[in-house]
PDB file of C-alpha atoms and ligand atoms in Angstrom:
ATOM      1  CA  MET A   1      63.429  -3.109 169.659  1.00 67.00           C
ATOM      2  CA  ALA A   2      64.455   0.086 168.096  1.00 91.00           C
ATOM      3  CA  ARG A   3      65.027   3.758 168.124  1.00 95.00           C
ATOM      4  CA  ARG A   4      62.194   5.391 166.195  1.00 97.00           C
ATOM      5  CA  GLU A   5      61.960   8.671 164.367  1.00 97.00           C
ATOM      6  CA  ILE A   6      60.536  11.506 166.474  1.00 98.00           C
ATOM      7  CA  VAL A   7      57.879  13.325 164.476  1.00 98.00           C
ATOM      8  CA  THR A   8      57.745  17.108 164.522  1.00 97.00           C
ATOM      9  CA  LEU A   9      55.179  19.901 164.468  1.00 95.00           C
ATOM     10  CA  GLY A  10      52.815  19.400 161.545  1.00 96.00           C
ATOM     11  CA  HIS A  11      52.605  15.612 161.937  1.00 97.00           C
ATOM     12  CA  PRO A  12      48.961  14.619 162.494  1.00 97.00           C
ATOM     13  CA  THR A  13      49.474  12.317 165.511  1.00 97.00           C
ATOM     14  CA  LEU A  14      50.715  15.329 167.524  1.00 98.00           C
ATOM     15  CA  ARG A  15      47.284  16.915 167.246  1.00 98.00           C
ATOM     16  CA  VAL A  16      44.827  14.083 167.913  1.00 97.00           C
ATOM     17  CA  LYS A  17      43.505  12.684 171.169  1.00 98.00           C
ATOM     18  CA  ALA A  18      45.425   9.429 171.586  1.00 98.00           C
ATOM     19  CA  LYS A  19      43.434   6.246 172.238  1.00 98.00           C
ATOM     20  CA  LYS A  20      43.333   4.377 175.509  1.00 98.00           C
ATOM     21  CA  ILE A  21      45.240   1.083 175.617  1.00 98.00           C
ATOM     22  CA  HIS A  22      42.892  -1.766 176.533  1.00 97.00           C
ATOM     23  CA  ARG A  23      45.351  -4.602 176.880  1.00 97.00           C
ATOM     24  CA  VAL A  24      49.086  -4.541 177.565  1.00 97.00           C
ATOM     25  CA  ASP A  25      50.034  -7.206 175.036  1.00 98.00           C
ATOM     26  CA  GLU A  26      53.287  -7.893 173.203  1.00 97.00           C
ATOM     27  CA  SER A  27      52.694  -5.079 170.710  1.00 98.00           C
ATOM     28  CA  ILE A  28      52.304  -2.571 173.563  1.00 98.00           C
ATOM     29  CA  LYS A  29      55.403  -3.910 175.316  1.00 97.00           C
ATOM     30  CA  ALA A  30      57.297  -3.433 172.039  1.00 98.00           C
ATOM     31  CA  LEU A  31      55.939   0.107 171.745  1.00 98.00           C
ATOM     32  CA  VAL A  32      57.085   0.901 175.304  1.00 98.00           C
ATOM     33  CA  GLN A  33      60.543  -0.482 174.578  1.00 98.00           C
ATOM     34  CA  ASP A  34      60.757   1.670 171.444  1.00 98.00           C
ATOM     35  CA  LEU A  35      59.799   4.730 173.505  1.00 98.00           C
ATOM     36  CA  ILE A  36      62.532   3.916 176.032  1.00 98.00           C
ATOM     37  CA  ASP A  37      65.134   3.266 173.316  1.00 97.00           C
ATOM     38  CA  THR A  38      64.234   6.444 171.451  1.00 98.00           C
ATOM     39  CA  LEU A  39      64.246   8.630 174.572  1.00 97.00           C
ATOM     40  CA  GLU A  40      67.529   7.216 175.844  1.00 95.00           C
ATOM     41  CA  ALA A  41      69.176   7.847 172.482  1.00 95.00           C
ATOM     42  CA  THR A  42      68.144  11.508 172.606  1.00 93.00           C
ATOM     43  CA  PRO A  43      70.443  13.969 174.397  1.00 89.00           C
ATOM     44  CA  ASN A  44      68.614  15.999 177.080  1.00 88.00           C
ATOM     45  CA  GLY A  45      65.480  13.910 176.572  1.00 94.00           C
ATOM     46  CA  ALA A  46      63.312  14.022 179.702  1.00 97.00           C
ATOM     47  CA  GLY A  47      60.151  12.431 178.368  1.00 98.00           C
ATOM     48  CA  LEU A  48      58.489  10.983 175.310  1.00 98.00           C
ATOM     49  CA  ALA A  49      54.886  10.178 174.435  1.00 98.00           C
ATOM     50  CA  ALA A  50      53.765   7.575 171.871  1.00 98.00           C
ATOM     51  CA  PRO A  51      52.232  10.198 169.537  1.00 98.00           C
ATOM     52  CA  GLN A  52      55.744  11.644 169.188  1.00 98.00           C
ATOM     53  CA  ILE A  53      56.824   8.479 167.405  1.00 98.00           C
ATOM     54  CA  GLY A  54      53.701   8.538 165.271  1.00 98.00           C
ATOM     55  CA  VAL A  55      51.591   6.163 167.404  1.00 98.00           C
ATOM     56  CA  PRO A  56      48.277   7.654 168.638  1.00 98.00           C
ATOM     57  CA  LEU A  57      48.047   5.563 171.837  1.00 98.00           C
ATOM     58  CA  ARG A  58      48.188   6.605 175.492  1.00 98.00           C
ATOM     59  CA  ALA A  59      51.678   5.619 176.645  1.00 98.00           C
ATOM     60  CA  ILE A  60      54.518   7.768 177.968  1.00 98.00           C
ATOM     61  CA  VAL A  61      58.038   7.416 179.299  1.00 98.00           C
ATOM     62  CA  THR A  62      59.696   9.960 181.576  1.00 98.00           C
ATOM     63  CA  LEU A  63      63.357  10.247 182.463  1.00 97.00           C
ATOM     64  CA  ALA A  64      63.664  12.956 185.079  1.00 95.00           C
ATOM     65  CA  ASP A  65      66.139  13.407 187.929  1.00 90.00           C
ATOM     66  CA  GLY A  66      67.687  10.040 187.082  1.00 92.00           C
ATOM     67  CA  THR A  67      64.436   8.074 187.331  1.00 96.00           C
ATOM     68  CA  ARG A  68      62.775   6.423 184.378  1.00 97.00           C
ATOM     69  CA  ARG A  69      59.058   5.729 184.520  1.00 98.00           C
ATOM     70  CA  VAL A  70      56.691   4.133 182.035  1.00 98.00           C
ATOM     71  CA  VAL A  71      52.984   4.879 182.383  1.00 98.00           C
ATOM     72  CA  ILE A  72      50.250   3.508 180.154  1.00 98.00           C
ATOM     73  CA  ASN A  73      46.933   5.411 180.170  1.00 98.00           C
ATOM     74  CA  PRO A  74      48.323   8.047 182.556  1.00 98.00           C
ATOM     75  CA  GLU A  75      45.791  10.274 184.273  1.00 98.00           C
ATOM     76  CA  ILE A  76      46.332  13.114 186.695  1.00 98.00           C
ATOM     77  CA  VAL A  77      44.139  12.278 189.689  1.00 98.00           C
ATOM     78  CA  GLU A  78      45.399  14.942 192.095  1.00 98.00           C
ATOM     79  CA  GLU A  79      47.219  18.202 191.636  1.00 98.00           C
ATOM     80  CA  SER A  80      48.490  21.036 193.789  1.00 98.00           C
ATOM     81  CA  GLU A  81      46.932  24.463 193.649  1.00 98.00           C
ATOM     82  CA  GLU A  82      50.400  25.913 193.441  1.00 98.00           C
ATOM     83  CA  GLU A  83      51.782  26.422 189.969  1.00 98.00           C
ATOM     84  CA  VAL A  84      55.343  27.148 188.939  1.00 97.00           C
ATOM     85  CA  GLU A  85      56.672  28.677 185.760  1.00 96.00           C
ATOM     86  CA  GLY A  86      59.571  26.911 184.099  1.00 95.00           C
ATOM     87  CA  GLU A  87      61.363  26.729 180.810  1.00 94.00           C
ATOM     88  CA  GLU A  88      60.300  23.907 178.473  1.00 96.00           C
ATOM     89  CA  GLY A  89      61.278  22.518 175.144  1.00 96.00           C
ATOM     90  CA  CYS A  90      59.842  19.657 173.124  1.00 97.00           C
ATOM     91  CA  LEU A  91      61.552  16.987 171.071  1.00 97.00           C
ATOM     92  CA  SER A  92      58.805  17.521 168.477  1.00 97.00           C
ATOM     93  CA  ILE A  93      59.501  21.269 168.222  1.00 96.00           C
ATOM     94  CA  PRO A  94      63.289  21.254 167.972  1.00 94.00           C
ATOM     95  CA  GLY A  95      65.151  24.382 168.965  1.00 93.00           C
ATOM     96  CA  TRP A  96      62.243  26.266 170.560  1.00 95.00           C
ATOM     97  CA  TYR A  97      61.908  27.010 174.268  1.00 95.00           C
ATOM     98  CA  GLY A  98      59.583  29.014 176.428  1.00 96.00           C
ATOM     99  CA  PRO A  99      58.177  29.424 179.932  1.00 96.00           C
ATOM    100  CA  VAL A 100      55.146  27.333 180.869  1.00 97.00           C
ATOM    101  CA  TRP A 101      53.092  27.357 184.063  1.00 97.00           C
ATOM    102  CA  ARG A 102      52.549  23.867 185.513  1.00 98.00           C
ATOM    103  CA  LYS A 103      51.184  22.412 188.735  1.00 98.00           C
ATOM    104  CA  GLN A 104      53.984  22.052 191.250  1.00 98.00           C
ATOM    105  CA  LYS A 105      52.777  18.583 192.334  1.00 98.00           C
ATOM    106  CA  VAL A 106      50.700  15.957 190.574  1.00 98.00           C
ATOM    107  CA  THR A 107      49.600  12.416 191.320  1.00 98.00           C
ATOM    108  CA  VAL A 108      49.420  10.251 188.221  1.00 98.00           C
ATOM    109  CA  ARG A 109      47.573   6.975 187.953  1.00 98.00           C
ATOM    110  CA  GLY A 110      47.836   4.421 185.170  1.00 98.00           C
ATOM    111  CA  LEU A 111      49.395   1.092 184.302  1.00 98.00           C
ATOM    112  CA  GLY A 112      53.049   0.160 184.497  1.00 98.00           C
ATOM    113  CA  PRO A 113      54.988  -1.480 181.678  1.00 96.00           C
ATOM    114  CA  SER A 114      53.706  -4.937 182.559  1.00 95.00           C
ATOM    115  CA  GLY A 115      50.104  -3.776 182.851  1.00 96.00           C
ATOM    116  CA  LYS A 116      49.906  -3.528 186.649  1.00 97.00           C
ATOM    117  CA  PRO A 117      48.138  -0.493 188.099  1.00 98.00           C
ATOM    118  CA  LEU A 118      50.442   2.165 189.472  1.00 98.00           C
ATOM    119  CA  LYS A 119      50.269   5.554 191.125  1.00 98.00           C
ATOM    120  CA  VAL A 120      53.084   8.100 191.069  1.00 98.00           C
ATOM    121  CA  LYS A 121      53.169  11.121 193.381  1.00 98.00           C
ATOM    122  CA  THR A 122      55.592  13.591 191.982  1.00 98.00           C
ATOM    123  CA  GLU A 123      56.698  17.202 192.137  1.00 98.00           C
ATOM    124  CA  ASP A 124      58.845  19.894 190.569  1.00 97.00           C
ATOM    125  CA  PHE A 125      60.739  18.870 187.438  1.00 96.00           C
ATOM    126  CA  GLU A 126      59.305  15.358 187.141  1.00 97.00           C
ATOM    127  CA  ALA A 127      55.766  16.678 187.702  1.00 98.00           C
ATOM    128  CA  ARG A 128      56.382  19.127 184.868  1.00 98.00           C
ATOM    129  CA  VAL A 129      57.539  16.334 182.552  1.00 98.00           C
ATOM    130  CA  PHE A 130      54.439  14.273 183.359  1.00 98.00           C
ATOM    131  CA  GLN A 131      52.144  17.215 182.598  1.00 98.00           C
ATOM    132  CA  HIS A 132      53.973  17.889 179.320  1.00 98.00           C
ATOM    133  CA  GLU A 133      53.731  14.229 178.225  1.00 98.00           C
ATOM    134  CA  ILE A 134      50.085  13.818 179.223  1.00 98.00           C
ATOM    135  CA  ASP A 135      49.341  16.949 177.192  1.00 98.00           C
ATOM    136  CA  HIS A 136      50.862  15.155 174.184  1.00 98.00           C
ATOM    137  CA  LEU A 137      48.240  12.403 174.589  1.00 98.00           C
ATOM    138  CA  ASP A 138      45.537  15.049 174.195  1.00 98.00           C
ATOM    139  CA  GLY A 139      47.094  16.719 171.184  1.00 98.00           C
ATOM    140  CA  VAL A 140      48.354  19.666 173.236  1.00 98.00           C
ATOM    141  CA  LEU A 141      51.852  21.100 172.769  1.00 98.00           C
ATOM    142  CA  PHE A 142      53.757  23.305 175.225  1.00 97.00           C
ATOM    143  CA  VAL A 143      53.588  26.251 172.842  1.00 97.00           C
ATOM    144  CA  ASP A 144      49.781  26.181 173.180  1.00 97.00           C
ATOM    145  CA  ARG A 145      50.237  27.075 176.851  1.00 97.00           C
ATOM    146  CA  ILE A 146      52.318  30.183 176.178  1.00 96.00           C
ATOM    147  CA  GLU A 147      49.912  33.060 175.632  1.00 89.00           C
ATOM    148  CA  ASP A 148      52.597  35.596 174.908  1.00 91.00           C
ATOM    149  CA  ARG A 149      54.374  34.073 171.938  1.00 90.00           C
ATOM    150  CA  SER A 150      57.118  36.705 172.170  1.00 93.00           C
ATOM    151  CA  ARG A 151      58.359  34.684 175.161  1.00 94.00           C
ATOM    152  CA  LEU A 152      59.159  31.753 172.887  1.00 95.00           C
ATOM    153  CA  HIS A 153      62.765  31.760 171.853  1.00 93.00           C
ATOM    154  CA  ARG A 154      64.990  29.805 169.586  1.00 93.00           C
ATOM    155  CA  VAL A 155      68.231  28.188 170.686  1.00 88.00           C
ATOM    156  CA  GLU A 156      70.574  27.171 167.915  1.00 79.00           C
ATOM    157  CA  PRO A 157      72.050  23.671 168.194  1.00 69.00           C
ATOM    158  CA  GLU A 158      75.602  24.998 168.747  1.00 63.00           C
ATOM    159  CA  GLU A 159      74.346  27.011 171.735  1.00 56.00           C
ATOM    160  CA  GLU A 160      72.557  23.955 173.089  1.00 53.00           C
ATOM    161  CA  ALA A 161      75.881  22.163 173.141  1.00 53.00           C
ATOM    162  CA  SER A 162      77.647  24.953 175.002  1.00 52.00           C
ATOM    163  CA  ASP A 163      79.079  24.525 178.485  1.00 51.00           C
ATOM    164  CA  ASP A 164      77.374  27.649 179.743  1.00 50.00           C
ATOM    165  CA  GLU A 165      75.413  26.688 182.855  1.00 48.00           C
ATOM    166  CA  ASP A 166      72.393  28.831 182.046  1.00 49.00           C
ATOM    167  CA  GLU A 167      72.051  27.316 178.605  1.00 46.00           C
ATOM    168  CA  VAL A 168      72.220  23.831 180.040  1.00 44.00           C
ATOM    169  CA  ALA A 169      69.449  24.702 182.492  1.00 46.00           C
ATOM    170  CA  ASP A 170      67.390  26.141 179.654  1.00 48.00           C
ATOM    171  CA  THR A 171      67.623  23.010 177.563  1.00 53.00           C
ATOM    172  CA  GLU A 172      67.117  20.472 180.317  1.00 57.00           C
ATOM    173  CA  ALA A 173      63.436  19.796 179.771  1.00 62.00           C
ATOM    174  CA  LEU A 174      63.247  18.368 176.282  1.00 84.00           C
ATOM    175  CA  ALA A 175      60.136  16.329 176.333  1.00 89.00           C
TER     176      ALA A 175
HETATM  177 NI1  LIG B 201      57.022  17.406 173.926  1.00 86.71          NI
END
């Protein structure tokens, strides 16, 4: 399997509704492995959706708080009323960050990497990553959820690499 190129803003697969996966066959298992390999090779990567590697299918990988999860055809089936605002970035919009409101808790249903049904109840940072990745499957990017574009800000790569604690916190959620 392989690390794939992450496509960036302007690439058409980032803006289409990705198609449901009907059968978890060898080609889908290979796609999932490529998502894992690509995410793990990316510093600060917290999540990756298939459209971000140019494949318009509904599959995501998350890597949040030390836990990796693969979900095929993920769907949010329950969500908290409470929302929290937090800083986000996106591997497909390099260098840009901004505050996004997300549900504090979500329950996600879908299929695991071998095609078995699964349900994940999650909260806080991981819930945020799930919501960001599922948005990718619908052609939605985090910047679409920031009404006041003046709140978007750019972080230069040298700052991203700094040891400053605040900067590290700001660049944690690259998804
Ligand atoms: Ni993203």
